[in-house]
PDB file of C-alpha atoms in Angstrom:
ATOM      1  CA  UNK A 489      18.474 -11.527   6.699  1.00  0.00           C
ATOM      2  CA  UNK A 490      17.399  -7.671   5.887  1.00  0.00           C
ATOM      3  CA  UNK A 491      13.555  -7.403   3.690  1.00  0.00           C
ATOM      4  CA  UNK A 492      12.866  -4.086   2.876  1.00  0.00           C
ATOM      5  CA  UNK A 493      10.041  -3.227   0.809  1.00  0.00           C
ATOM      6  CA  UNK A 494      10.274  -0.151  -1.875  1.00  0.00           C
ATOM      7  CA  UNK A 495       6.999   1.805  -2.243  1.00  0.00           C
ATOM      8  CA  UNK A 496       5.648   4.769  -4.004  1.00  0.00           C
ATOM      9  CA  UNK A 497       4.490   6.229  -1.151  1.00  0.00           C
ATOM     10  CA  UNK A 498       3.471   5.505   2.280  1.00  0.00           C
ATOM     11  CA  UNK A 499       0.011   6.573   2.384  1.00  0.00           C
ATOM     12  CA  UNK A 500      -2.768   4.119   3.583  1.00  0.00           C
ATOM     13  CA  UNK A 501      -3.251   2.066   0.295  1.00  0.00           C
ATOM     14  CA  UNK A 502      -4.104  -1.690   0.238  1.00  0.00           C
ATOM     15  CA  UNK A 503      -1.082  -2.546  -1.075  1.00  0.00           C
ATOM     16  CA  UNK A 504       0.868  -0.642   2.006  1.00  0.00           C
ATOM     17  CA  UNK A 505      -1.467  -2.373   4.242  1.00  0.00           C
ATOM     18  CA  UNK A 506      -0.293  -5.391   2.856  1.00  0.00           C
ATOM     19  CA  UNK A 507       3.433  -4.242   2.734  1.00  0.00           C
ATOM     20  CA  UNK A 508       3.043  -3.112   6.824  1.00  0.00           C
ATOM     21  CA  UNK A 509       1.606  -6.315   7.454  1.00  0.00           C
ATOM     22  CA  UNK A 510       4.171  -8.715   5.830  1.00  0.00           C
ATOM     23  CA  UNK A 511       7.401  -6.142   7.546  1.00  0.00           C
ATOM     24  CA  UNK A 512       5.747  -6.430  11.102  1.00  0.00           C
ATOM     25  CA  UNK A 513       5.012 -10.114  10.954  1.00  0.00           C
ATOM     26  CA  UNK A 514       8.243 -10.785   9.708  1.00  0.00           C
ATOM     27  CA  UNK A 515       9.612  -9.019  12.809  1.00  0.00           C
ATOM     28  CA  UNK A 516       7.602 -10.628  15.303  1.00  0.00           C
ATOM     29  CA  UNK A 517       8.157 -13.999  14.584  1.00  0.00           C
ATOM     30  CA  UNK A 518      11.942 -13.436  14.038  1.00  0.00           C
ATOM     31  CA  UNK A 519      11.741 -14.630  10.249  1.00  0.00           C
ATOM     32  CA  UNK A 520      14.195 -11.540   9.741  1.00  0.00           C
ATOM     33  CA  UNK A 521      16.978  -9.545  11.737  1.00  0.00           C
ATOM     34  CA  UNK A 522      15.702  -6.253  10.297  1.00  0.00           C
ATOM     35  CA  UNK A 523      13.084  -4.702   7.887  1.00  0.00           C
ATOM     36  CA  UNK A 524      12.669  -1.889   6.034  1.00  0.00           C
ATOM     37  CA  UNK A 525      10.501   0.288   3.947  1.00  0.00           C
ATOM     38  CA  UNK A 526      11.763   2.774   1.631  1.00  0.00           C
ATOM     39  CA  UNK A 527       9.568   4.969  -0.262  1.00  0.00           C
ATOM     40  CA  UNK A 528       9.477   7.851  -2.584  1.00  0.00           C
ATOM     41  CA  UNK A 529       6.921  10.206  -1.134  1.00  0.00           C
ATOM     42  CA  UNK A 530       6.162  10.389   2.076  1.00  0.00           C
ATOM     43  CA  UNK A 531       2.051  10.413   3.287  1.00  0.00           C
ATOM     44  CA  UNK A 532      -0.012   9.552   6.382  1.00  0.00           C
ATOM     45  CA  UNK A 533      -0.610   6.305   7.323  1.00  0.00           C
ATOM     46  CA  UNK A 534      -2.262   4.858  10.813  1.00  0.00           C
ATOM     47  CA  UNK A 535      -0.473   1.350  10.548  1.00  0.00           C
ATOM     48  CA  UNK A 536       1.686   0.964  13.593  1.00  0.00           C
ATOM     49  CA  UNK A 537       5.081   0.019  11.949  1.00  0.00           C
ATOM     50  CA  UNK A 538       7.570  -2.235  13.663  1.00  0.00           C
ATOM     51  CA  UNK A 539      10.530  -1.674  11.180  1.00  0.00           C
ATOM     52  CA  UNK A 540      12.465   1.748   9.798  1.00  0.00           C
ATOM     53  CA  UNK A 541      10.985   3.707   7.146  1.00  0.00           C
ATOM     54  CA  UNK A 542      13.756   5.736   4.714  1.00  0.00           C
ATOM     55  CA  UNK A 543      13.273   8.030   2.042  1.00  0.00           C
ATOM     56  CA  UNK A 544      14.495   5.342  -1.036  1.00  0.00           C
ATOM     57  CA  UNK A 545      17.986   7.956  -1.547  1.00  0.00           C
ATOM     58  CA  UNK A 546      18.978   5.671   1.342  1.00  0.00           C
ATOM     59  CA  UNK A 547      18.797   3.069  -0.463  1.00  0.00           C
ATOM     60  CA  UNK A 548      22.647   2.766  -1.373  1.00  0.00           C
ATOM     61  CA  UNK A 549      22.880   1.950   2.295  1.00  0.00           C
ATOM     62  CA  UNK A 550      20.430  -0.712   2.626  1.00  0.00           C
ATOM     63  CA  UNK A 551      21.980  -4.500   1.912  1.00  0.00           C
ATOM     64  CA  UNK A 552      19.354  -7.738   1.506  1.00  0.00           C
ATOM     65  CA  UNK A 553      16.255  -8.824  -0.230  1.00  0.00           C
ATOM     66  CA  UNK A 554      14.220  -5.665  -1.664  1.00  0.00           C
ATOM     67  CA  UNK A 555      10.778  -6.079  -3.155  1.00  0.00           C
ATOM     68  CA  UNK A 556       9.888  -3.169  -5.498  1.00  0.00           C
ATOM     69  CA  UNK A 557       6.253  -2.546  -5.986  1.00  0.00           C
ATOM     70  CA  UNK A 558       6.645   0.035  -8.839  1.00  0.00           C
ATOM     71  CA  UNK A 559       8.717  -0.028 -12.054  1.00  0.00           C
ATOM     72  CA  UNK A 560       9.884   3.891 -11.515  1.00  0.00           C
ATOM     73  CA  UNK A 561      11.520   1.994  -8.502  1.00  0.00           C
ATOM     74  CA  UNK A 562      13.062  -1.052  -9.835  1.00  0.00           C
ATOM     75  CA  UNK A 563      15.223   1.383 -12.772  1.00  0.00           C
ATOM     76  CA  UNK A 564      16.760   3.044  -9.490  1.00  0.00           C
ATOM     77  CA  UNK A 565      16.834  -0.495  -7.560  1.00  0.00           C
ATOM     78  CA  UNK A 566      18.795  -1.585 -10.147  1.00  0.00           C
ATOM     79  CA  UNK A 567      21.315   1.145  -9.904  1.00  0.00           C
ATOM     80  CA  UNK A 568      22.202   0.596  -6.358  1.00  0.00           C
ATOM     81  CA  UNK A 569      25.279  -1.601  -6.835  1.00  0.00           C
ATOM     82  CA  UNK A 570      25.432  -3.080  -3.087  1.00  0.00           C
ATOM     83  CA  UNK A 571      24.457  -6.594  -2.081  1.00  0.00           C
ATOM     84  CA  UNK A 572      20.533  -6.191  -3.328  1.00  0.00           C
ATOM     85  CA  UNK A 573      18.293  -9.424  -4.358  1.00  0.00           C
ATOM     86  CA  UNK A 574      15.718  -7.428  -6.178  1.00  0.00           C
ATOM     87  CA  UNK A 575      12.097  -8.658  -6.551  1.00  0.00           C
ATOM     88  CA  UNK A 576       9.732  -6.560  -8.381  1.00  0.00           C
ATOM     89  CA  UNK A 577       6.088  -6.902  -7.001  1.00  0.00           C
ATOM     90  CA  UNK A 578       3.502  -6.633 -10.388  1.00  0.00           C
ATOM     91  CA  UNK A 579       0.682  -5.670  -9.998  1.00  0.00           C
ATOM     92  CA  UNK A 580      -2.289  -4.510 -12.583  1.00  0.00           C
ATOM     93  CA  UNK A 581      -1.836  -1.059 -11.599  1.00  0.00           C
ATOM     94  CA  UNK A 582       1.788  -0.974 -13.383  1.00  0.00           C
ATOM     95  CA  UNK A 583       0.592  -0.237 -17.194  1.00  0.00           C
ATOM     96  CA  UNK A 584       3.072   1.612 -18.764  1.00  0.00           C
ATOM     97  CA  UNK A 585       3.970  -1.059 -21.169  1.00  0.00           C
ATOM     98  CA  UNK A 586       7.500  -0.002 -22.557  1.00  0.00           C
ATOM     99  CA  UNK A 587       8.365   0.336 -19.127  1.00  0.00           C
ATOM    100  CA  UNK A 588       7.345  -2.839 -17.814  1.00  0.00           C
ATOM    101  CA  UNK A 589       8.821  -4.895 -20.572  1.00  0.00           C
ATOM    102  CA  UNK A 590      12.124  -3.036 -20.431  1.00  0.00           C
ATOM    103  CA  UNK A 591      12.442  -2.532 -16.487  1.00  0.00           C
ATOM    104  CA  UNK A 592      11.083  -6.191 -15.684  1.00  0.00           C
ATOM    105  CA  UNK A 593      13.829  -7.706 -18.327  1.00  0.00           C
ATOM    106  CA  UNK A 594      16.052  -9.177 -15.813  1.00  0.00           C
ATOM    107  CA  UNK A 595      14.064  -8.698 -12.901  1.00  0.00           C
ATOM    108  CA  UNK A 596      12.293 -11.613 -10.954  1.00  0.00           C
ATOM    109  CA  UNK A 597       8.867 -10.636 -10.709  1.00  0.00           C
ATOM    110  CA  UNK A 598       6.407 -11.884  -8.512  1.00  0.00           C
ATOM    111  CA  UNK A 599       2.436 -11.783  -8.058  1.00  0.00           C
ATOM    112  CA  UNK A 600       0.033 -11.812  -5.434  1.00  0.00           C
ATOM    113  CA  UNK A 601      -2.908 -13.307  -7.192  1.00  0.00           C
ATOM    114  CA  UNK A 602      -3.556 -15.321 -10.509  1.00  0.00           C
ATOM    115  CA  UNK A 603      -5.256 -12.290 -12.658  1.00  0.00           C
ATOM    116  CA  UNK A 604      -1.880 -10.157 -11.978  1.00  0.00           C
ATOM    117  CA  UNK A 605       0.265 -13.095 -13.246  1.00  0.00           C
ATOM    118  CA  UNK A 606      -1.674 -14.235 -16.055  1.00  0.00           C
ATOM    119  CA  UNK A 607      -2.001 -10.260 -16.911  1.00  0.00           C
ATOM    120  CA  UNK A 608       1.750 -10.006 -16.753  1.00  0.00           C
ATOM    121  CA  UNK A 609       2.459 -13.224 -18.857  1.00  0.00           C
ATOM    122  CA  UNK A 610       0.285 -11.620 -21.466  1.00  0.00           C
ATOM    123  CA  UNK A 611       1.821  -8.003 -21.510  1.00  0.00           C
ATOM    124  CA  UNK A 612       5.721  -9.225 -21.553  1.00  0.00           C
ATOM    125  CA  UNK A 613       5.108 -12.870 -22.680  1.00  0.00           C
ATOM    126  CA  UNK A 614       7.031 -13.772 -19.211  1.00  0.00           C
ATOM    127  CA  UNK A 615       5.935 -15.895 -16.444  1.00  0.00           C
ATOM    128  CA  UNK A 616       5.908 -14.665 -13.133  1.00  0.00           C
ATOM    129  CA  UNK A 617       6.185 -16.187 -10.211  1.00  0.00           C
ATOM    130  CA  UNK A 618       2.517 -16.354  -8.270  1.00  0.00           C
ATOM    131  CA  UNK A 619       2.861 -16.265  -4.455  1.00  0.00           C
ATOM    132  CA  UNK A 620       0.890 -18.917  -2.353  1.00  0.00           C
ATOM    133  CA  UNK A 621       0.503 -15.639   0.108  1.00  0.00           C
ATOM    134  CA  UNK A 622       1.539 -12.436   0.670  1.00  0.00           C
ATOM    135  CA  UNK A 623       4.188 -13.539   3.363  1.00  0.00           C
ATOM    136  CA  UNK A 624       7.565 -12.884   4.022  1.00  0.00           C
ATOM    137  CA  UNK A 625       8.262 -16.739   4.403  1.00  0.00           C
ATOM    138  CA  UNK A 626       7.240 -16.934   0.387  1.00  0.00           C
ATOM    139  CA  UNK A 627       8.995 -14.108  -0.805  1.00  0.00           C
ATOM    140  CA  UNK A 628      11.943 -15.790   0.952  1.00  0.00           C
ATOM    141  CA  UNK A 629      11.286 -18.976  -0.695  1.00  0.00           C
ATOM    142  CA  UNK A 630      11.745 -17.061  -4.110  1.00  0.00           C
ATOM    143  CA  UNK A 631      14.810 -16.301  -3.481  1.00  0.00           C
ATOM    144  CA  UNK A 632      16.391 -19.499  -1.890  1.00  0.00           C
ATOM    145  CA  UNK A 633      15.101 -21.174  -5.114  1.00  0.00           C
ATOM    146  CA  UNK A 634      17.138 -18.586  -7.287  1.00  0.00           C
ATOM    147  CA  UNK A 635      20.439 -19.359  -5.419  1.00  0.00           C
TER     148      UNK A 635
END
């Protein structure tokens, strides 16, 4: 299985730290066959990486499970028409409101912690779907209970 991660930008940001962390464990303990991070802008950032990092136009090239972590993202995630499982990554930093109730519409959205989910439930009147951890093993899990 391919996880790729769609950020922003790659600058040094404790959500990247996260995003690094999840890719290279991933690796490591062979929970993937490759990972990816795709991003809009690139910036500095010290975090040895483990996996390929693309500017997100190469995204029409890129085929598994793709966590978006910002709702300018997810409208062009959801224009690449290859073999994608989108998740979309809320947090309370996304608060553009039109945007989030429009772009999260048919999107599976996850959360990292209990405020973010309980924050997005009352924004869209959705439920999310809170992670136990940030790990690529529950991020999977999301997805095998979609199928």
């Amino acid at each position: 299985m391919n996880l790729g991660f769609y950020v922003h930008n790659t600058s040094n940001t404790p959500l990247n730290h996260k995003v690094y962390t999840v890719l290279n464990e991933a690796l490591d303990a062979g929970l993937v066959s490759d990972a990816s991070l795709f991003y809009d802008e690139v910036d500095f950032n010290p975090i040895d990486k483990k996996f390929g990092t693309f500017n997100s136009t190469d995204l029409w090239s890129f085929h598994g499970l793709l966590v978006v972590t910002h709702l300018n993202g997810l409208q062009m995630a959801n224009n690449v028409v290859n073999d994608i499982d989108i998740l979309y990554l809320y947090t309370k930093d996304d608060n553009n409101l039109m945007s989030l109730i429009s772009g999260t519409k048919d999107a599976q959205v996850i959360t990292l912690n209990e405020e973010d989910s309980n924050n997005f439930k009352r924004l869209t009147g959705r439920d999310s779907i809170l992670l136990e951890e940030f790990s690529a093993e529950e991020i999977m899990k999301v997805t095998h209970e979609r199928v």
